[in-house]
Coordinates of C-alpha atoms in Angstrom, one line a residue:
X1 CA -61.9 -43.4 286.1
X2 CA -60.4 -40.4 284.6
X3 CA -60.4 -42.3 281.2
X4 CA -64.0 -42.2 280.9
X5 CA -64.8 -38.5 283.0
X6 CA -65.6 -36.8 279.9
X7 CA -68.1 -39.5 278.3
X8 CA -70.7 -37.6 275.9
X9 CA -68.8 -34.9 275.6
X10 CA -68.0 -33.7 271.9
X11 CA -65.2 -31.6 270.7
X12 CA -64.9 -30.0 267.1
X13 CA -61.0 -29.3 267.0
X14 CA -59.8 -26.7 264.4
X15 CA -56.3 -26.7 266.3
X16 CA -52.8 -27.2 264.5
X17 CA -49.1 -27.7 266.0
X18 CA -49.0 -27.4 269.7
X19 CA -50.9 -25.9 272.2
X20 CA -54.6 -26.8 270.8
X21 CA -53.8 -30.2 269.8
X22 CA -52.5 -30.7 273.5
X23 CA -55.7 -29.8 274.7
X24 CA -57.8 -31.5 272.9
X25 CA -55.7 -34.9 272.7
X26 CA -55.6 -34.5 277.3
X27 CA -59.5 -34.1 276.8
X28 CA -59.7 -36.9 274.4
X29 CA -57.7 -39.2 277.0
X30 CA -60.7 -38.1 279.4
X31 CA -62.9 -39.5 277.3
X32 CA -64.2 -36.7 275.0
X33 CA -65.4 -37.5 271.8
X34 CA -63.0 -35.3 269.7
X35 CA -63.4 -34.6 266.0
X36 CA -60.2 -33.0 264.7
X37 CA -60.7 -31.0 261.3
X38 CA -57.6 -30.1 258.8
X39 CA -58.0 -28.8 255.5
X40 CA -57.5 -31.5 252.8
X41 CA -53.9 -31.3 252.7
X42 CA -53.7 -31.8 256.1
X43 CA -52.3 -29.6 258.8
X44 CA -49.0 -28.2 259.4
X45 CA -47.8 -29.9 262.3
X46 CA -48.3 -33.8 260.1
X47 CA -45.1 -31.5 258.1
X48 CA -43.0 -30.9 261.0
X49 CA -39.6 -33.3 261.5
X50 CA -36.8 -34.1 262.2
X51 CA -38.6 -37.8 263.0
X52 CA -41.1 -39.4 260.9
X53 CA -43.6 -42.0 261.5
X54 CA -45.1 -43.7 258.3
X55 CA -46.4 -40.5 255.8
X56 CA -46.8 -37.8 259.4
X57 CA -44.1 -36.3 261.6
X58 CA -43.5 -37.6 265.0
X59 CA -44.8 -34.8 266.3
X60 CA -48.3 -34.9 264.9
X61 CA -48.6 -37.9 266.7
X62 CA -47.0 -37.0 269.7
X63 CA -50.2 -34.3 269.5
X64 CA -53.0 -36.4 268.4
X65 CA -53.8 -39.7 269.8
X66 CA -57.2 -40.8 270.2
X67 CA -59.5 -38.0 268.1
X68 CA -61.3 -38.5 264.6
X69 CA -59.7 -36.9 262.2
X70 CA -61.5 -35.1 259.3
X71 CA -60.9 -33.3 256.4
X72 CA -63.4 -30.1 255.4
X73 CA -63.0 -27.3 252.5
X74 CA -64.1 -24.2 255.0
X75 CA -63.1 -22.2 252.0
X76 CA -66.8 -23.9 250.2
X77 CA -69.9 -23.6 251.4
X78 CA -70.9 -26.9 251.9
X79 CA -67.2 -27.6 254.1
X80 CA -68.7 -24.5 256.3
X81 CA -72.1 -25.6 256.4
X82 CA -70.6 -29.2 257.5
X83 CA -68.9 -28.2 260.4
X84 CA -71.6 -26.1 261.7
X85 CA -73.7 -29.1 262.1
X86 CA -70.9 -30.4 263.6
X87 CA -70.5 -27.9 266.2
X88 CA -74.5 -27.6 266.9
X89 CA -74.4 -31.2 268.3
X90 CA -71.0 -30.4 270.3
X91 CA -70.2 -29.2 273.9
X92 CA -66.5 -27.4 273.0
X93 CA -65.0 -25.5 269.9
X94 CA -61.5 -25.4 270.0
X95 CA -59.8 -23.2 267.7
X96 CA -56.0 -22.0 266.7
X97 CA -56.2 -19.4 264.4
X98 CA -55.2 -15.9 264.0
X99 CA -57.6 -13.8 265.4
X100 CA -60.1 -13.1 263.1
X101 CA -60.0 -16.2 260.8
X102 CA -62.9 -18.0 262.2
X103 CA -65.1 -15.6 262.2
X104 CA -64.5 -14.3 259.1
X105 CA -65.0 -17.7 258.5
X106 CA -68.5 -18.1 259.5
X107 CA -67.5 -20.0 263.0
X108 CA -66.8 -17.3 265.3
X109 CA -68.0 -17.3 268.5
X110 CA -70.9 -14.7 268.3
X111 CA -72.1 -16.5 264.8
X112 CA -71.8 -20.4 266.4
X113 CA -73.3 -19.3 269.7
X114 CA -77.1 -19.1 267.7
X115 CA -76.6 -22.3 266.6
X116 CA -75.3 -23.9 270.0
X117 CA -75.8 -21.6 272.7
X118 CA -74.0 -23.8 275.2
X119 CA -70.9 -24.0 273.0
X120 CA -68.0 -23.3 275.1
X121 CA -65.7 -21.6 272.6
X122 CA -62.1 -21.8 273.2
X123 CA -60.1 -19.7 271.1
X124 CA -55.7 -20.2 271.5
X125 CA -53.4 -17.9 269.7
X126 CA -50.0 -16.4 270.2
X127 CA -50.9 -13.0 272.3
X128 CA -54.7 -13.2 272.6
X129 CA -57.6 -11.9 270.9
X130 CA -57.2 -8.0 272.2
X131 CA -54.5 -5.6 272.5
X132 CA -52.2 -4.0 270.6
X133 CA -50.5 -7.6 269.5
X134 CA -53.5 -9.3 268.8
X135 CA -53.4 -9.7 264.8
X136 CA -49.3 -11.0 265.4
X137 CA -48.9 -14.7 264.7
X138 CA -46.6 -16.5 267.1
X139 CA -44.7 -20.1 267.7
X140 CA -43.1 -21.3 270.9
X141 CA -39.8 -20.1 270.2
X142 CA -41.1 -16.5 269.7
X143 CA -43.2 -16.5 272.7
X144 CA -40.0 -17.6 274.4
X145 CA -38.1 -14.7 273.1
X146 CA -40.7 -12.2 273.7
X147 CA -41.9 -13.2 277.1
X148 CA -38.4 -12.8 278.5
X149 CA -38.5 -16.2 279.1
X150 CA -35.5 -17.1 276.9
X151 CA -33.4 -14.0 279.4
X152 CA -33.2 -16.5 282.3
X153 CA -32.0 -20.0 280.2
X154 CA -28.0 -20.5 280.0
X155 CA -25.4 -18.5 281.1
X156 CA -24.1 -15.3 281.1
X157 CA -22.1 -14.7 277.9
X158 CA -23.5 -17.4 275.4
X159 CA -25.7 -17.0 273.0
X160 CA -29.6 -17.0 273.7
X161 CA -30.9 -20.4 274.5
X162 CA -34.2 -21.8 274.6
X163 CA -36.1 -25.0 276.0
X164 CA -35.8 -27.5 273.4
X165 CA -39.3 -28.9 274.2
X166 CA -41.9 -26.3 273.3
X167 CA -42.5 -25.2 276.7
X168 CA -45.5 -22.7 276.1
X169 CA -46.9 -24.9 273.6
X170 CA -47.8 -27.6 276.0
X171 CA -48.2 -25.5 279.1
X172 CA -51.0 -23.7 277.5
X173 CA -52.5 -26.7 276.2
X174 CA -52.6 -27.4 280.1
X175 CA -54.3 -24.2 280.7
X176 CA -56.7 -24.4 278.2
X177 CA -57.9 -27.7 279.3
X178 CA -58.4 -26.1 282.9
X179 CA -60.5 -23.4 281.7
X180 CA -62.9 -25.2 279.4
X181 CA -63.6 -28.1 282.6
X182 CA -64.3 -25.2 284.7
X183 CA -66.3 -23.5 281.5
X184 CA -68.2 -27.0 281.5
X185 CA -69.2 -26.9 285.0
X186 CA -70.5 -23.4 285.0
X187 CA -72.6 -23.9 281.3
X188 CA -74.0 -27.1 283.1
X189 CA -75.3 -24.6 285.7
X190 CA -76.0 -21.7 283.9
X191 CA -77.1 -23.4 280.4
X192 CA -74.8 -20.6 278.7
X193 CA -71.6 -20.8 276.8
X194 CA -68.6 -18.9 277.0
X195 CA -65.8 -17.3 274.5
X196 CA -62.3 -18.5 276.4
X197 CA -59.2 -16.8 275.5
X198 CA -55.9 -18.5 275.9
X199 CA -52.9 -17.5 274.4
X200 CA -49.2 -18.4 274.8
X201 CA -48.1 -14.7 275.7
X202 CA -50.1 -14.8 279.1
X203 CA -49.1 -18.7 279.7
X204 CA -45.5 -17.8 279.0
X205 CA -45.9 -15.3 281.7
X206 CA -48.1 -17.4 284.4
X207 CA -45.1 -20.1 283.8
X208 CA -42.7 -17.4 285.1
X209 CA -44.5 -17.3 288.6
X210 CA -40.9 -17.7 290.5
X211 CA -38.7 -14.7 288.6
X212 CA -41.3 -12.6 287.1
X213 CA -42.6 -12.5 291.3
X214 CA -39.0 -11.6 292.6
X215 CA -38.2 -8.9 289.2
X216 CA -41.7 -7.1 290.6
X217 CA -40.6 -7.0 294.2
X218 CA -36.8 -6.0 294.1
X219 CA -36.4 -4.8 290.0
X220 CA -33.6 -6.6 289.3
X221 CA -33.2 -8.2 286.1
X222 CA -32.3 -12.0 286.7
X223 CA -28.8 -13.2 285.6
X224 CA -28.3 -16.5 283.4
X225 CA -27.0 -18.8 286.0
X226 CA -27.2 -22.3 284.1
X227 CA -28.6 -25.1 286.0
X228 CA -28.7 -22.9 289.4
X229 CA -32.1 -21.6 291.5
X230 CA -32.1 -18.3 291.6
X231 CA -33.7 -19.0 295.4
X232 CA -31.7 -21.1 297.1
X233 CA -28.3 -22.9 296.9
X234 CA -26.7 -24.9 296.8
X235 CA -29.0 -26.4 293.9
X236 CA -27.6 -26.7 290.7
X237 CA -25.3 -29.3 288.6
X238 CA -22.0 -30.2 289.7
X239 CA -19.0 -32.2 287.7
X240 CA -18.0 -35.6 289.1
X241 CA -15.1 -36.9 287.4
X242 CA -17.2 -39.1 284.7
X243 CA -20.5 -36.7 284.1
X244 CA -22.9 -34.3 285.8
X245 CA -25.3 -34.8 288.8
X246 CA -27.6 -32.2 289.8
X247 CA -27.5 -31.4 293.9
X248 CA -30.2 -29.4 296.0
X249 CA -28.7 -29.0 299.9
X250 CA -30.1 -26.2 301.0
X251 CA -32.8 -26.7 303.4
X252 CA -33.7 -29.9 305.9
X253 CA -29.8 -30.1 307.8
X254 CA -28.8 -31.1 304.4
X255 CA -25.9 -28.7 304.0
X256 CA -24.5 -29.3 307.1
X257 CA -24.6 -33.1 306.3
X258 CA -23.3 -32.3 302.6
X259 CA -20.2 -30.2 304.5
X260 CA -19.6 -33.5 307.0
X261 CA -19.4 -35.9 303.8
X262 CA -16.8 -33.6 301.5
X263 CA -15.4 -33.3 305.1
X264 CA -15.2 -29.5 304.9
X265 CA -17.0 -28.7 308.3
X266 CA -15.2 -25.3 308.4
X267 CA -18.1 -23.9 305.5
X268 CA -20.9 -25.2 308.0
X269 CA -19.6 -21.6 310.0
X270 CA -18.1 -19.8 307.6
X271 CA -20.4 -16.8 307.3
X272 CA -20.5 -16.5 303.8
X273 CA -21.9 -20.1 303.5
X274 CA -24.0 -20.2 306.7
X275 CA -27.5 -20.4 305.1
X276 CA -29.1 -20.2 301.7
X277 CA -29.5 -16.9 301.5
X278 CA -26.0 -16.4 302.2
X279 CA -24.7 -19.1 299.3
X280 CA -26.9 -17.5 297.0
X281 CA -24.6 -14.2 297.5
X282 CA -21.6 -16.3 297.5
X283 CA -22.6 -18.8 294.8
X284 CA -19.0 -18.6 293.0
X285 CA -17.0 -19.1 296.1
X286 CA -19.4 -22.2 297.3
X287 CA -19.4 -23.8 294.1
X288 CA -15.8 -23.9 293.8
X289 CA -15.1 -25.2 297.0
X290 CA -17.4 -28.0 296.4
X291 CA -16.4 -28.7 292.6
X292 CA -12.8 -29.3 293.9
X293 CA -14.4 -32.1 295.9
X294 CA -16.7 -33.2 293.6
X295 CA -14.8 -33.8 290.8
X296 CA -12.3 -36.4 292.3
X297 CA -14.9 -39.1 292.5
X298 CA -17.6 -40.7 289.8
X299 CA -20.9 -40.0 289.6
X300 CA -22.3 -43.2 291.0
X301 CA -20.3 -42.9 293.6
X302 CA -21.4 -39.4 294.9
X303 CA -25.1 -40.7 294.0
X304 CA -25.1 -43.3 296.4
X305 CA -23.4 -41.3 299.5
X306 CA -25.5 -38.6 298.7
X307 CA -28.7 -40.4 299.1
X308 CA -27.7 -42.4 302.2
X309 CA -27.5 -39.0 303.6
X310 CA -31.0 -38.1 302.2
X311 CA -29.3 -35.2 300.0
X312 CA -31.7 -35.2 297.4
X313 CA -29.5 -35.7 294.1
X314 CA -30.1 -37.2 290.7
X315 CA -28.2 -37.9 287.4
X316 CA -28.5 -35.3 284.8
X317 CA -29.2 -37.5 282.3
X318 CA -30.1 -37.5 278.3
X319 CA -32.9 -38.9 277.0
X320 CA -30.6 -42.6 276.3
X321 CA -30.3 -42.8 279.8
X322 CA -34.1 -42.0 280.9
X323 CA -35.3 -44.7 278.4
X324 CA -33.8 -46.8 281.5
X325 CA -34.9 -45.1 284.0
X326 CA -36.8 -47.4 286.8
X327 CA -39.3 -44.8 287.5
X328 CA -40.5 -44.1 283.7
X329 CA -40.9 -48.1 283.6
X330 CA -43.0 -48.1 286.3
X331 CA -45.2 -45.0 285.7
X332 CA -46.1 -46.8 282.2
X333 CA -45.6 -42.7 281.0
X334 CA -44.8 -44.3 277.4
X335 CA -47.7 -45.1 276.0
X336 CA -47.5 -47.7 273.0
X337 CA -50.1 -47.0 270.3
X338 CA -50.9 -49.3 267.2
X339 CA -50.3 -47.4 264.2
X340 CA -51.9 -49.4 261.1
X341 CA -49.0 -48.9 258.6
X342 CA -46.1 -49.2 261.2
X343 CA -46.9 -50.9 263.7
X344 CA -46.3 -50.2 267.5
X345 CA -45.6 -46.6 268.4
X346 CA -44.6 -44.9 271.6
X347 CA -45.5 -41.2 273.0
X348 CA -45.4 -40.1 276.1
X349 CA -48.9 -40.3 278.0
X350 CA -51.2 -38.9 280.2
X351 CA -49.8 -38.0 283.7
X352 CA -52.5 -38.5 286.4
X353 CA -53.3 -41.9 287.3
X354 CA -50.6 -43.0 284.7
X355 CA -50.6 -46.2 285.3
X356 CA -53.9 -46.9 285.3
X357 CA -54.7 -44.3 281.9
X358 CA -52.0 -46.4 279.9
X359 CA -54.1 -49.5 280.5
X360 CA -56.8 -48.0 278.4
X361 CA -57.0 -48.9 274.8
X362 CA -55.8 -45.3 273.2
X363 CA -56.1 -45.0 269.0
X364 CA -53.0 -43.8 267.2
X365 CA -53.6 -40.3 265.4
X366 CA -55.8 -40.1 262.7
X367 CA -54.6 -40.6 259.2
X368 CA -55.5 -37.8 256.9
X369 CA -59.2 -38.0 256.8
X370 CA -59.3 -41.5 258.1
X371 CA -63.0 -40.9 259.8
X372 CA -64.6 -38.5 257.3
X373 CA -67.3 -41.3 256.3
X374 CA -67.5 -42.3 259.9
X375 CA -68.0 -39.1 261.0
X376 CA -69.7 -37.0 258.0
X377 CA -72.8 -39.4 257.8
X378 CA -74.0 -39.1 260.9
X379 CA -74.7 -35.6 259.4
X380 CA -76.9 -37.1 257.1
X381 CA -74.6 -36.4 253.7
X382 CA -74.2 -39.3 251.1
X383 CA -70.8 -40.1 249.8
X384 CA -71.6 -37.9 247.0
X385 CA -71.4 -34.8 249.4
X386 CA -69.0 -36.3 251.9
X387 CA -66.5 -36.0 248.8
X388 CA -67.7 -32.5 247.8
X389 CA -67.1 -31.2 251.3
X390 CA -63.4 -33.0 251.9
X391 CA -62.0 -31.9 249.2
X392 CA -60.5 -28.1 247.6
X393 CA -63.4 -26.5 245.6

């Protein structure tokens, strides 16, 4: 099972925040063996609110379930010389920091490769390690900004919006973890590692397949249309007369079955309304027509006709209401975790074979250095140097 796929497989993870502590925490619910390194005082993303859980941020564990976590001085010799014993028993290096930093450091790619010349070396940052924006540090919310990105969320006229949820972050924790599986594969072949760069910039852009794909066929700049598809329509949110429910009739008979129910069969022939394409240039016109109808009943109550009709539909709905929702229940997607000073916690969990990867016993995030013993003997060191290399010289 997918839990155990990556058995034997060690990963030294110098990651912080987002995207490399996704990676390596979806490679650790494979079954890796991942050894997370922070400086002593810990890394930024245990800092990072608004929610708490014991001493760390909610989202340090929300990033970090199931790795050792250790703490090394790479500004002393012996932190440095301790994590390249690490890495030269280790299968992946995954690394977050400016460009530069690690090998300045000592654990570049080029200087790590002598030691380990299998290591598959995955560097993330915010715009890569060449080109003109290389050296520029970058979060989520930048990379949103700057990858145009943040140009197609809202609506015309309000203020810039983002996607609460650090979109890039995770996406190109995703990606990373693709490349280095299909790194694996090839080293297993080829008995040669790799240098892997990932970086939010290009995963910003690969996650604009849809608009960035139409902008380089027609050149025209895409309008803020709120919860519409650019492609197709109708598909967007609608008001019912208690709350909002999100409506996609386009395709399948469904908007001539949508025009029978609102009992409007007039806009099945209407030309401006006659297909997709032709509601997508008459989006106004078709959304007010329906709104009028919409409005004058509940939510539930449009729901249910909706779906007898097999108009796909659904709730827009905050996170109270999915908390409820039959489908998280049953996909086991919130996986509890045993924190030691807390008790129970709950993140969200792996999504492929959900059901049967939340059955697993998975460890809470380290505490600050919780494994340095654990881990740091192995290497041979006696609590003598374990302390000397844990700590700021």
């Amino acid at each position: 099972m997918l839990s155990k796929a990556l058995d034997g497989v060690t990963v030294i993870d110098f990651t912080h925040i987002g995207a490399g502590p996704t990676s390596t925490m979806l490679l650790a619910d494979m079954g890796a063996n991942v050894i997370k390194i922070e400086p002593p005082e810990g890394e930024l993303g245990r800092k990072l609110g608004p929610s708490w859980i014991g001493k760390d941020s909610a989202l340090f564990h929300g990033f970090n379930r199931n790795k050792l976590g250790v703490t090394l001085d790479l500004k002393s010799s012996a932190g440095l010389d301790a994590a390249r014993k690490l890495v030269s028993n280790a299968e992946i290096v995954v690394e977050s920091m400016r460009p530069g930093v690690m090998a300045r450091l000592g654990l570049g790619f080029d200087a790590l490769r002598t030691l380990n010349p299998r290591i598959v070396y995955c560097s993330i940052s915010a715009y890569g390690q060449s080109g003109p924006y290389a050296e520029r540090p970058g979060v989520d919310g930048i990379l949103q900004a700057d990858s145009g990105l943040m140009s197609i969320i809202g609506t015309e006229n309000a203020e810039p919006s983002k996607v609460q949820a650090p979109i890039i972050d995770v996406f190109t924790g995703y990606v990373a973890v693709m490349g280095m599986l299909a790194q694996l594969r090839k080293t297993a072949e080829t008995g040669q590692g790799a240098h892997l760069d990932v970086n939010l910039f290009n995963s910003a852009i690969a996650l604009q397949q849809v608009s960035l794909s139409n902008y380089l066929a027609d050149g025209v700049v895409p309008q803020k249309i709120g919860s519409a598809a650019p492609y197709s329509a109708p598909n967007e949110a609608f008001e019912a007369s208690d709350g909002w429910f999100m409506l996609a009739a386009y395709n399948g008979g469904r908007w001539e079955r949508l025009c029978d129910i609102l009992e409007i069969p007039e806009m099945k022939t209407d030309p401006r309304f006659v297909d997709s394409a032709s509601r997508v240039a008459n989006r106004e016109a078709m959304k007010e027509v329906l709104g009028e109808h919409f409005i004058r009943r509940t939510r539930n109550e449009w729901l249910a006709v909706l779906r007898d009709a097999d108009i796909l539909c659904s709730p827009v709905s905050d996170y109270d209401d999915l908390m409820n929702h039959p489908q998280l229940a049953a996909s086991k997607m919130l996986l509890p975790l045993v924190h030691p000073e807390v008790g129970e916690i709950r993140v969200p969990g792996f999504p492929i074979n959900s059901v049967a990867m939340s059955a697993v016993d998975h460890s809470a995030a380290p505490r600050l250095g919780e494994h340095n013993k654990n881990v740091l003997e192995t290497l041979g060191l006696s609590d003598d140097e374990i302390a000397s290399v844990v700590r700021v010289a």
